Each structure stands twice: as C-alpha cells, then as structure tokens.
mmCIF file of C-alpha atoms in Angstrom:
data_model
loop_
_atom_site.group_PDB
_atom_site.id
_atom_site.type_symbol
_atom_site.label_atom_id
_atom_site.label_comp_id
_atom_site.label_asym_id
_atom_site.label_seq_id
_atom_site.Cartn_x
_atom_site.Cartn_y
_atom_site.Cartn_z
ATOM 1 C CA MET F 124 -54.547 -22.803 -167.700
ATOM 2 C CA ILE F 125 -54.295 -19.643 -170.096
ATOM 3 C CA LYS F 126 -55.045 -20.233 -174.006
ATOM 4 C CA LYS F 127 -51.098 -19.928 -175.073
ATOM 5 C CA GLU F 128 -50.146 -22.851 -172.689
ATOM 6 C CA VAL F 129 -52.893 -25.015 -174.799
ATOM 7 C CA LYS F 130 -51.180 -24.168 -177.932
ATOM 8 C CA ARG F 131 -47.874 -24.795 -176.621
ATOM 9 C CA ILE F 132 -48.551 -28.150 -175.605
ATOM 10 C CA ALA F 133 -50.060 -29.114 -179.140
ATOM 11 C CA LEU F 134 -46.640 -27.472 -180.506
ATOM 12 C CA GLY F 135 -44.687 -30.053 -178.145
ATOM 13 C CA SER F 136 -45.819 -32.794 -180.782
ATOM 14 C CA ILE F 137 -44.038 -30.972 -183.205
ATOM 15 C CA VAL F 138 -40.816 -30.566 -181.491
ATOM 16 C CA ALA F 139 -40.994 -34.058 -180.108
ATOM 17 C CA VAL F 140 -38.670 -33.303 -177.419
ATOM 18 C CA ILE F 141 -37.282 -35.797 -174.721
ATOM 19 C CA SER F 142 -38.999 -34.920 -171.366
ATOM 20 C CA THR F 143 -41.500 -32.543 -169.721
ATOM 21 C CA THR F 144 -40.001 -28.988 -169.795
ATOM 22 C CA VAL F 145 -41.843 -26.091 -167.698
ATOM 23 C CA ILE F 146 -41.787 -22.582 -169.454
ATOM 24 C CA PHE F 147 -42.620 -19.559 -167.963
ATOM 25 C CA SER F 148 -44.143 -16.415 -169.619
ATOM 26 C CA GLY F 149 -46.364 -18.036 -171.966
ATOM 27 C CA ALA F 150 -45.178 -21.706 -172.720
ATOM 28 C CA SER F 151 -45.963 -24.811 -170.980
ATOM 29 C CA LEU F 152 -45.185 -28.639 -171.728
ATOM 30 C CA GLY F 153 -43.393 -30.166 -174.437
ATOM 31 C CA VAL F 154 -44.104 -34.026 -175.056
ATOM 32 C CA LYS F 155 -42.220 -36.853 -176.445
ATOM 33 C CA ALA F 156 -43.794 -38.184 -179.740
ATOM 34 C CA LEU F 157 -41.884 -41.431 -179.828
ATOM 35 C CA GLU F 158 -43.446 -44.905 -179.506
ATOM 36 C CA VAL F 159 -40.826 -47.527 -179.204
ATOM 37 C CA SER F 160 -40.954 -50.802 -180.908
ATOM 38 C CA LYS F 161 -38.815 -53.517 -182.279
ATOM 39 C CA ASN F 162 -35.455 -52.128 -182.886
ATOM 40 C CA GLN F 163 -33.621 -52.273 -186.379
ATOM 41 C CA VAL F 164 -29.780 -51.506 -186.079
ATOM 42 C CA VAL F 165 -27.799 -50.326 -189.047
ATOM 43 C CA LYS F 166 -24.099 -49.663 -188.984
ATOM 44 C CA THR F 167 -22.935 -46.603 -190.592
ATOM 45 C CA ASN F 168 -19.650 -44.523 -191.007
ATOM 46 C CA TYR F 169 -20.270 -42.432 -194.202
ATOM 47 C CA ASN F 170 -20.683 -38.594 -195.145
ATOM 48 C CA ILE F 171 -23.257 -36.912 -197.235
ATOM 49 C CA PHE F 172 -22.436 -33.856 -199.169
ATOM 50 C CA ASP F 173 -24.737 -31.020 -200.519
ATOM 51 C CA ASN F 174 -28.181 -32.076 -199.834
ATOM 52 C CA GLY F 175 -30.043 -28.806 -199.352
ATOM 53 C CA SER F 176 -30.200 -28.725 -195.527
ATOM 54 C CA THR F 177 -30.592 -25.455 -193.841
ATOM 55 C CA ASN F 178 -26.727 -25.569 -192.701
ATOM 56 C CA GLY F 179 -25.588 -26.284 -196.083
ATOM 57 C CA LYS F 180 -22.321 -28.503 -196.733
ATOM 58 C CA VAL F 181 -20.652 -30.891 -194.357
ATOM 59 C CA PRO F 182 -18.639 -29.019 -192.004
ATOM 60 C CA LEU F 183 -14.875 -28.657 -193.086
ATOM 61 C CA ASP F 184 -13.679 -30.195 -189.722
ATOM 62 C CA TYR F 185 -15.891 -32.683 -189.515
ATOM 63 C CA GLU F 186 -14.648 -36.288 -189.871
ATOM 64 C CA ARG F 187 -16.308 -39.363 -190.662
ATOM 65 C CA GLN F 188 -18.023 -41.028 -187.304
ATOM 66 C CA ASP F 189 -18.531 -44.791 -186.539
ATOM 67 C CA TYR F 190 -21.802 -44.786 -184.798
ATOM 68 C CA GLU F 191 -24.890 -47.150 -184.844
ATOM 69 C CA VAL F 192 -28.604 -46.473 -186.018
ATOM 70 C CA LYS F 193 -31.535 -47.802 -184.328
ATOM 71 C CA LEU F 194 -34.860 -47.303 -185.862
ATOM 72 C CA ILE F 195 -37.384 -46.721 -183.094
ATOM 73 C CA GLY F 196 -41.352 -46.664 -183.678
ATOM 74 C CA LYS F 197 -43.927 -48.125 -185.760
ATOM 75 C CA ASN F 198 -43.609 -45.731 -188.917
ATOM 76 C CA GLN F 199 -41.832 -46.318 -191.847
ATOM 77 C CA PRO F 200 -40.522 -43.747 -194.222
ATOM 78 C CA SER F 201 -41.871 -43.638 -197.686
ATOM 79 C CA GLU F 202 -39.753 -44.321 -200.945
ATOM 80 C CA ASN F 203 -39.933 -40.474 -201.533
ATOM 81 C CA ASP F 204 -38.108 -40.040 -197.919
ATOM 82 C CA MET F 205 -34.575 -39.777 -197.018
ATOM 83 C CA LYS F 206 -33.322 -43.222 -195.937
ATOM 84 C CA ILE F 207 -32.674 -43.592 -192.288
ATOM 85 C CA GLU F 208 -28.798 -43.755 -192.728
ATOM 86 C CA GLU F 209 -28.713 -40.534 -194.626
ATOM 87 C CA ALA F 210 -30.897 -38.686 -192.034
ATOM 88 C CA ALA F 211 -28.790 -40.123 -189.321
ATOM 89 C CA GLU F 212 -25.618 -38.693 -190.973
ATOM 90 C CA LEU F 213 -26.922 -35.190 -191.438
ATOM 91 C CA ALA F 214 -27.821 -35.410 -187.549
ATOM 92 C CA SER F 215 -24.143 -36.468 -186.914
ATOM 93 C CA GLN F 216 -22.778 -33.519 -189.095
ATOM 94 C CA ASN F 217 -25.071 -30.948 -187.574
ATOM 95 C CA LEU F 218 -24.344 -32.202 -183.853
ATOM 96 C CA TRP F 219 -20.824 -31.757 -184.483
ATOM 97 C CA ARG F 220 -21.234 -28.202 -186.325
ATOM 98 C CA THR F 221 -23.453 -26.850 -183.438
ATOM 99 C CA PHE F 222 -22.261 -28.684 -180.144
ATOM 100 C CA ARG F 223 -18.898 -30.246 -181.230
ATOM 101 C CA VAL F 224 -20.139 -33.827 -180.522
ATOM 102 C CA ASN F 225 -18.484 -36.542 -181.579
ATOM 103 C CA LEU F 226 -20.633 -39.803 -182.073
ATOM 104 C CA SER F 227 -18.178 -42.501 -182.540
ATOM 105 C CA GLY F 228 -19.403 -45.476 -180.304
ATOM 106 C CA GLN F 229 -22.793 -43.748 -179.766
ATOM 107 C CA THR F 230 -26.149 -45.051 -181.057
ATOM 108 C CA ILE F 231 -28.387 -42.698 -182.617
ATOM 109 C CA GLU F 232 -32.124 -43.547 -182.205
ATOM 110 C CA MET F 233 -34.210 -42.620 -185.531
ATOM 111 C CA ASN F 234 -37.683 -41.854 -185.273
ATOM 112 C CA TYR F 235 -39.955 -41.110 -188.406
ATOM 113 C CA GLU F 236 -43.188 -39.237 -188.388
ATOM 114 C CA PRO F 237 -45.351 -38.894 -191.486
ATOM 115 C CA ALA F 238 -47.057 -35.802 -192.639
ATOM 116 C CA SER F 239 -50.393 -35.207 -190.981
ATOM 117 C CA LYS F 240 -52.865 -32.589 -189.948
ATOM 118 C CA VAL F 241 -50.626 -31.127 -187.474
ATOM 119 C CA GLN F 242 -47.198 -31.686 -189.016
ATOM 120 C CA PRO F 243 -47.668 -31.166 -192.768
ATOM 121 C CA ARG F 244 -44.212 -32.267 -193.587
ATOM 122 C CA ALA F 245 -42.734 -35.771 -192.866
ATOM 123 C CA THR F 246 -39.914 -35.569 -190.448
ATOM 124 C CA TRP F 247 -37.163 -37.585 -189.160
ATOM 125 C CA GLY F 248 -36.249 -37.050 -185.391
ATOM 126 C CA ALA F 249 -32.520 -38.236 -184.171
ATOM 127 C CA THR F 250 -31.826 -38.765 -180.407
ATOM 128 C CA VAL F 251 -28.436 -39.372 -178.891
ATOM 129 C CA LYS F 252 -28.253 -40.533 -175.084
ATOM 130 C CA ILE F 253 -24.699 -40.052 -173.685
ATOM 131 C CA ASN F 254 -25.685 -40.816 -170.110
ATOM 132 C CA GLU F 255 -28.401 -39.824 -167.689
ATOM 133 C CA ASN F 256 -27.374 -36.450 -167.844
ATOM 134 C CA LEU F 257 -26.693 -35.626 -171.144
ATOM 135 C CA SER F 258 -28.351 -36.143 -174.284
ATOM 136 C CA TYR F 259 -28.886 -34.637 -177.779
ATOM 137 C CA ASP F 260 -31.742 -34.157 -180.422
ATOM 138 C CA PHE F 261 -32.016 -33.263 -184.005
ATOM 139 C CA MET F 262 -35.363 -32.969 -186.127
ATOM 140 C CA LEU F 263 -35.096 -32.356 -189.917
ATOM 141 C CA ASP F 264 -37.451 -32.512 -192.929
ATOM 142 C CA ALA F 265 -37.561 -35.886 -194.190
ATOM 143 C CA ILE F 266 -37.487 -35.194 -197.839
ATOM 144 C CA THR F 267 -35.267 -32.083 -198.274
ATOM 145 C CA GLY F 268 -33.084 -32.539 -195.260
ATOM 146 C CA GLU F 269 -33.831 -28.987 -194.017
ATOM 147 C CA SER F 270 -32.986 -28.734 -190.404
ATOM 148 C CA TYR F 271 -35.956 -27.904 -188.207
ATOM 149 C CA TRP F 272 -34.669 -28.359 -184.362
ATOM 150 C CA ILE F 273 -31.432 -29.125 -182.573
ATOM 151 C CA GLU F 274 -31.064 -29.467 -178.683
ATOM 152 C CA LYS F 275 -28.658 -30.177 -176.077
ATOM 153 C CA ARG F 276 -30.251 -31.765 -172.753
ATOM 154 C CA ALA F 277 -27.707 -30.990 -170.013
ATOM 155 C CA TYR F 278 -28.756 -31.644 -166.452
ATOM 156 C CA HIS F 279 -26.445 -30.451 -163.411
ATOM 157 C CA GLN F 280 -26.415 -31.627 -159.800
ATOM 158 C CA ALA F 281 -26.774 -28.051 -158.485
ATOM 159 C CA ASP F 282 -28.859 -25.458 -156.728
ATOM 160 C CA ILE F 283 -30.852 -24.468 -159.587
ATOM 161 C CA SER F 284 -33.956 -22.238 -158.975
ATOM 162 C CA GLU F 285 -37.377 -23.680 -160.698
ATOM 163 C CA GLY F 286 -39.008 -20.228 -160.357
ATOM 164 C CA LEU F 287 -39.088 -17.427 -162.833
ATOM 165 C CA ASN F 288 -36.355 -14.969 -162.389
ATOM 166 C CA LYS F 289 -38.068 -11.541 -162.612
ATOM 167 C CA GLU F 290 -34.687 -9.819 -162.771
ATOM 168 C CA LEU F 291 -34.051 -11.156 -166.238
ATOM 169 C CA LEU F 292 -37.472 -10.147 -167.401
ATOM 170 C CA GLN F 293 -36.105 -6.676 -167.373
ATOM 171 C CA ASN F 294 -32.413 -7.366 -167.582
ATOM 172 C CA HIS F 295 -31.418 -9.597 -170.192
ATOM 173 C CA GLU F 296 -28.907 -7.929 -172.521
ATOM 174 C CA GLU F 297 -26.025 -9.906 -171.521
ATOM 175 C CA TYR F 298 -27.959 -13.229 -173.013
ATOM 176 C CA GLN F 299 -29.026 -11.193 -176.035
ATOM 177 C CA GLN F 300 -25.317 -10.762 -176.473
ATOM 178 C CA ILE F 301 -24.417 -14.283 -176.028
ATOM 179 C CA VAL F 302 -27.187 -14.996 -178.724
ATOM 180 C CA LYS F 303 -26.078 -12.306 -181.177
ATOM 181 C CA GLU F 304 -22.426 -13.779 -181.096
ATOM 182 C CA LEU F 305 -23.746 -17.424 -181.667
ATOM 183 C CA VAL F 306 -25.754 -16.550 -184.541
ATOM 184 C CA GLU F 307 -22.859 -14.667 -186.118
ATOM 185 C CA LYS F 308 -20.370 -17.311 -185.464
ATOM 186 C CA TYR F 309 -22.442 -20.233 -186.774
ATOM 187 C CA GLN F 310 -24.065 -18.158 -189.479
ATOM 188 C CA LEU F 311 -27.583 -19.380 -188.835
ATOM 189 C CA LEU F 312 -29.351 -16.519 -190.739
ATOM 190 C CA PRO F 313 -28.701 -15.420 -194.354
ATOM 191 C CA THR F 314 -28.654 -11.548 -193.496
ATOM 192 C CA LYS F 315 -27.873 -9.219 -190.835
ATOM 193 C CA ILE F 316 -29.746 -9.444 -187.526
ATOM 194 C CA LYS F 317 -32.817 -7.075 -187.402
ATOM 195 C CA ALA F 318 -34.082 -8.027 -183.815
ATOM 196 C CA ILE F 319 -33.643 -10.321 -181.024
ATOM 197 C CA ASP F 320 -36.681 -10.500 -178.911
ATOM 198 C CA TYR F 321 -37.155 -12.088 -175.602
ATOM 199 C CA ILE F 322 -39.529 -15.212 -175.448
ATOM 200 C CA SER F 323 -39.538 -16.834 -172.371
ATOM 201 C CA GLN F 324 -37.788 -18.473 -169.461
ATOM 202 C CA GLY F 325 -38.023 -22.127 -167.989
ATOM 203 C CA TYR F 326 -36.321 -24.926 -166.349
ATOM 204 C CA ASP F 327 -35.936 -28.725 -166.945
ATOM 205 C CA ARG F 328 -35.339 -31.774 -164.796
ATOM 206 C CA ASN F 329 -34.444 -35.402 -165.377
ATOM 207 C CA GLU F 330 -35.360 -38.512 -163.657
ATOM 208 C CA ILE F 331 -32.837 -38.266 -160.982
ATOM 209 C CA ASN F 332 -33.686 -34.722 -159.921
ATOM 210 C CA ASN F 333 -31.069 -32.732 -161.655
ATOM 211 C CA LYS F 334 -31.789 -29.553 -163.404
ATOM 212 C CA ASN F 335 -31.149 -26.958 -165.886
ATOM 213 C CA ALA F 336 -32.673 -23.437 -166.296
ATOM 214 C CA ASN F 337 -32.875 -21.356 -169.550
ATOM 215 C CA ILE F 338 -33.831 -18.370 -171.170
ATOM 216 C CA THR F 339 -35.094 -18.102 -175.213
ATOM 217 C CA PHE F 340 -34.554 -15.492 -177.430
ATOM 218 C CA GLN F 341 -36.229 -15.103 -181.078
ATOM 219 C CA VAL F 342 -33.856 -13.442 -183.902
ATOM 220 C CA THR F 343 -35.031 -12.067 -186.838
ATOM 221 C CA SER F 344 -32.993 -11.131 -189.910
ATOM 222 C CA GLU F 345 -33.409 -8.372 -192.198
ATOM 223 C CA ASP F 346 -35.123 -10.464 -194.621
ATOM 224 C CA ASP F 347 -37.550 -11.499 -192.111
ATOM 225 C CA LYS F 348 -36.147 -15.097 -191.542
ATOM 226 C CA LYS F 349 -36.362 -15.978 -187.941
ATOM 227 C CA ILE F 350 -34.415 -18.526 -185.388
ATOM 228 C CA GLN F 351 -35.053 -19.466 -181.611
ATOM 229 C CA LEU F 352 -32.154 -19.882 -179.406
ATOM 230 C CA MET F 353 -32.427 -21.111 -175.958
ATOM 231 C CA ILE F 354 -29.417 -20.484 -173.678
ATOM 232 C CA SER F 355 -28.781 -22.142 -170.176
ATOM 233 C CA THR F 356 -28.842 -19.567 -167.290
ATOM 234 C CA TYR F 357 -26.883 -21.759 -165.351
ATOM 235 C CA ASN F 358 -23.463 -21.929 -167.130
ATOM 236 C CA LYS F 359 -24.759 -19.750 -170.356
ATOM 237 C CA GLU F 360 -24.011 -22.536 -172.802
ATOM 238 C CA LEU F 361 -26.334 -23.086 -175.987
ATOM 239 C CA LEU F 362 -28.975 -25.500 -175.526
ATOM 240 C CA SER F 363 -31.203 -25.418 -178.717
ATOM 241 C CA ILE F 364 -32.085 -23.739 -181.821
ATOM 242 C CA GLY F 365 -35.254 -23.779 -183.547
ATOM 243 C CA TYR F 366 -34.935 -23.086 -187.146
ATOM 244 C CA ASP F 367 -37.052 -20.962 -189.509
ATOM 245 C CA GLY F 368 -38.969 -24.036 -190.964
ATOM 246 C CA TRP F 369 -39.982 -25.362 -187.507
ATOM 247 C CA LEU F 370 -40.999 -21.566 -186.630
ATOM 248 C CA GLU F 371 -43.155 -21.410 -189.746
ATOM 249 C CA GLU F 372 -45.003 -24.534 -189.032
ATOM 250 C CA ALA F 373 -45.342 -23.942 -185.280
ATOM 251 C CA GLU F 374 -46.886 -20.338 -185.890
ATOM 252 C CA ARG F 375 -49.089 -21.944 -188.672
ATOM 253 C CA LEU F 376 -50.477 -24.436 -185.942
ATOM 254 C CA GLU F 377 -50.711 -21.750 -183.386
ATOM 255 C CA GLN F 378 -52.924 -19.447 -185.463
ATOM 256 C CA ARG F 379 -55.090 -22.373 -186.258
ATOM 257 C CA LEU F 380 -55.413 -23.173 -182.751
ATOM 258 C CA GLU F 381 -55.810 -19.490 -181.766
ATOM 259 C CA LYS F 382 -58.695 -19.288 -184.267
ATOM 260 C CA ASN F 383 -60.334 -22.567 -182.840
ATOM 261 C CA LEU F 384 -59.750 -21.378 -179.272
ATOM 262 C CA ASN F 385 -61.548 -18.069 -179.931
ATOM 263 C CA ASN F 386 -64.520 -19.895 -181.402
ATOM 264 C CA ASP F 387 -64.806 -22.235 -178.421
ATOM 265 C CA ALA F 388 -64.325 -24.819 -180.859
ATOM 266 C CA ILE F 389 -61.929 -26.950 -178.835
ATOM 267 C CA PRO F 390 -62.986 -27.839 -175.208
ATOM 268 C CA PHE F 391 -59.844 -28.566 -173.707
ATOM 269 C CA ASN F 392 -59.087 -28.859 -170.114
ATOM 270 C CA ILE F 393 -55.573 -29.529 -168.650
ATOM 271 C CA THR F 394 -55.940 -31.375 -165.336
ATOM 272 C CA ASP F 395 -53.064 -32.951 -163.016
ATOM 273 C CA GLU F 396 -54.234 -36.439 -164.352
ATOM 274 C CA LEU F 397 -53.780 -35.403 -168.192
ATOM 275 C CA VAL F 398 -50.059 -34.290 -167.397
ATOM 276 C CA LYS F 399 -49.287 -37.303 -165.439
ATOM 277 C CA GLU F 400 -50.708 -39.510 -168.160
ATOM 278 C CA VAL F 401 -48.478 -37.435 -170.766
ATOM 279 C CA GLU F 402 -45.386 -37.906 -168.655
ATOM 280 C CA GLU F 403 -45.966 -41.578 -168.075
ATOM 281 C CA THR F 404 -47.045 -42.487 -171.431
ATOM 282 C CA ASN F 405 -44.818 -40.417 -173.548
ATOM 283 C CA THR F 406 -47.776 -39.556 -175.759
ATOM 284 C CA PRO F 407 -48.136 -36.084 -177.496
ATOM 285 C CA ILE F 408 -51.441 -34.282 -176.689
ATOM 286 C CA ILE F 409 -52.950 -33.535 -180.017
ATOM 287 C CA ILE F 410 -55.913 -31.024 -180.508
ATOM 288 C CA ASN F 411 -57.809 -32.288 -183.837
ATOM 289 C CA GLU F 412 -59.970 -29.981 -185.930
#
C-alpha cells in the first residue's frame, strides 16, 4: 500500500460513508463511522429557514415533507449543537435541492459525532435508505449547519467494469463539461470556475453484488474555494459533492498524516485481515498522533 492510501483510509472516518468503496489513482477505502444503539424516533414536518448553511435558504420549490427521524449511535449533541430535528430538516432540504429526493414516508437516520483530534468540528450525519440499491447521505457542521458532504449511493445490475478505465485518464473532457454544468446550475461556488482537475476513478459494490463506477473532479473558483464532484461513469448522473469546509478539514488531516508518515511516526500496515475487520464491524480506522 502506498502512503496516499493510508491517508485516504483515515479521511474515510471524516466522510462517514455507507460502505467500502474502491478508488483508483491515489485513494483507497472509505469506512462507515456509525455505531447503532437504541433508536429514538422523532416525527417532524417543518422547515428551517436562513441558518447559515453553505447552500443558503430553503429551495423555492421545496415543500414540507413528512418523514421520521431516528437517532443512531451513542453520542448525544451538546446544548451548543443543532437539534436533531433541525439537522434532519437541513438534510431533507439539501437532498431535495441536489437530487430532487422527496423524503415523505421515509426515515432519516441521524448520527452525531463530537469534535475530536481527527475531526475538529462536531458533525451531524444523515442517512436515508430507500431500498437495497439506493440510499442518500448528508453531513453538516453540527453548530453552523454548513454543508460538508452529500451523496447518492446508487447500484445497478449491469456489466460494470471494476478496473481502472485507462482511456478516461487522458480523455475525460465530457465529464469535465458535466461537472462544469452542475456547478453552474446549482451555484456551488461563490465566483466563476478557475480550474476543473481530475482526481480519481473508482467503483462501488453493494451486498447483493450490484455496482456503480465513478470519476471524481475537484473544482476551484476564482477566489480559491474548492469542491469535489463525483459522477457515475455508468449513466453520468451526479453521485456526490464534497464542499469546501470538508475539503479544508481533509487537507489539514492529510498534511498531518503526511508529516507523520514522512517521519515514520505511524507504523501502519494494511492487511487483508484489517480490511475484512473494517467491513464486518463498520469501524473507522483512526490513526492517532
């Protein structure tokens, strides 16, 4: 395993994604950081208006949705954090804004993660499981409501290659154009686009062996704000957005890990047994200082 793969596994604990994803060109595994305990269900169907989130106010075409909220995990928010109902409503609004998902009749599973050495700001994570082949995730700052990460996990019963598409390494202009149009359509950056850079390719597979393949780009604005967009190479739909705040935290952690790795301060060996344990227990890999 190369050093970048070690760093990306640690970053997986920040993203708190649903299942193991294989990424080519530098990245490796993302690991779920949720620990299920006794559930708490809260019924809600209200809107939250201007709250300082990255995406601003409630979408003009958004209607109140009747969903349930289920608290999972052992952690509880502090009095300074956003209430679970508020965080869930922001998830509902942003999933509608980005993916046009109506959550009426659905359950939003909410997980609170307090600030830590790896993750300096407390976060709320929301997951909505539509069926075995479709789910959604949203992560936000637990105090400010700032959007960190939004993702659609869609799997298809199709012949999708699990290998690196070498042609896309050199010829990915079609996907760059898709990314450009999405950034402009949803006004994801505060100023005009300065650069769209290829990051990686990958594939994802669920428990019933359905798959999806993807390509990721980083977009930089004229004022140096950054976001990352992941696009399906199977059907060219948007799969995820990593917002500027999340990228800043990821880069900070990456720099710290790079320093430690260069100093041989982290003896870390990724084995098949370790990967199997992560997949079976849904436990994030945390590299301590």
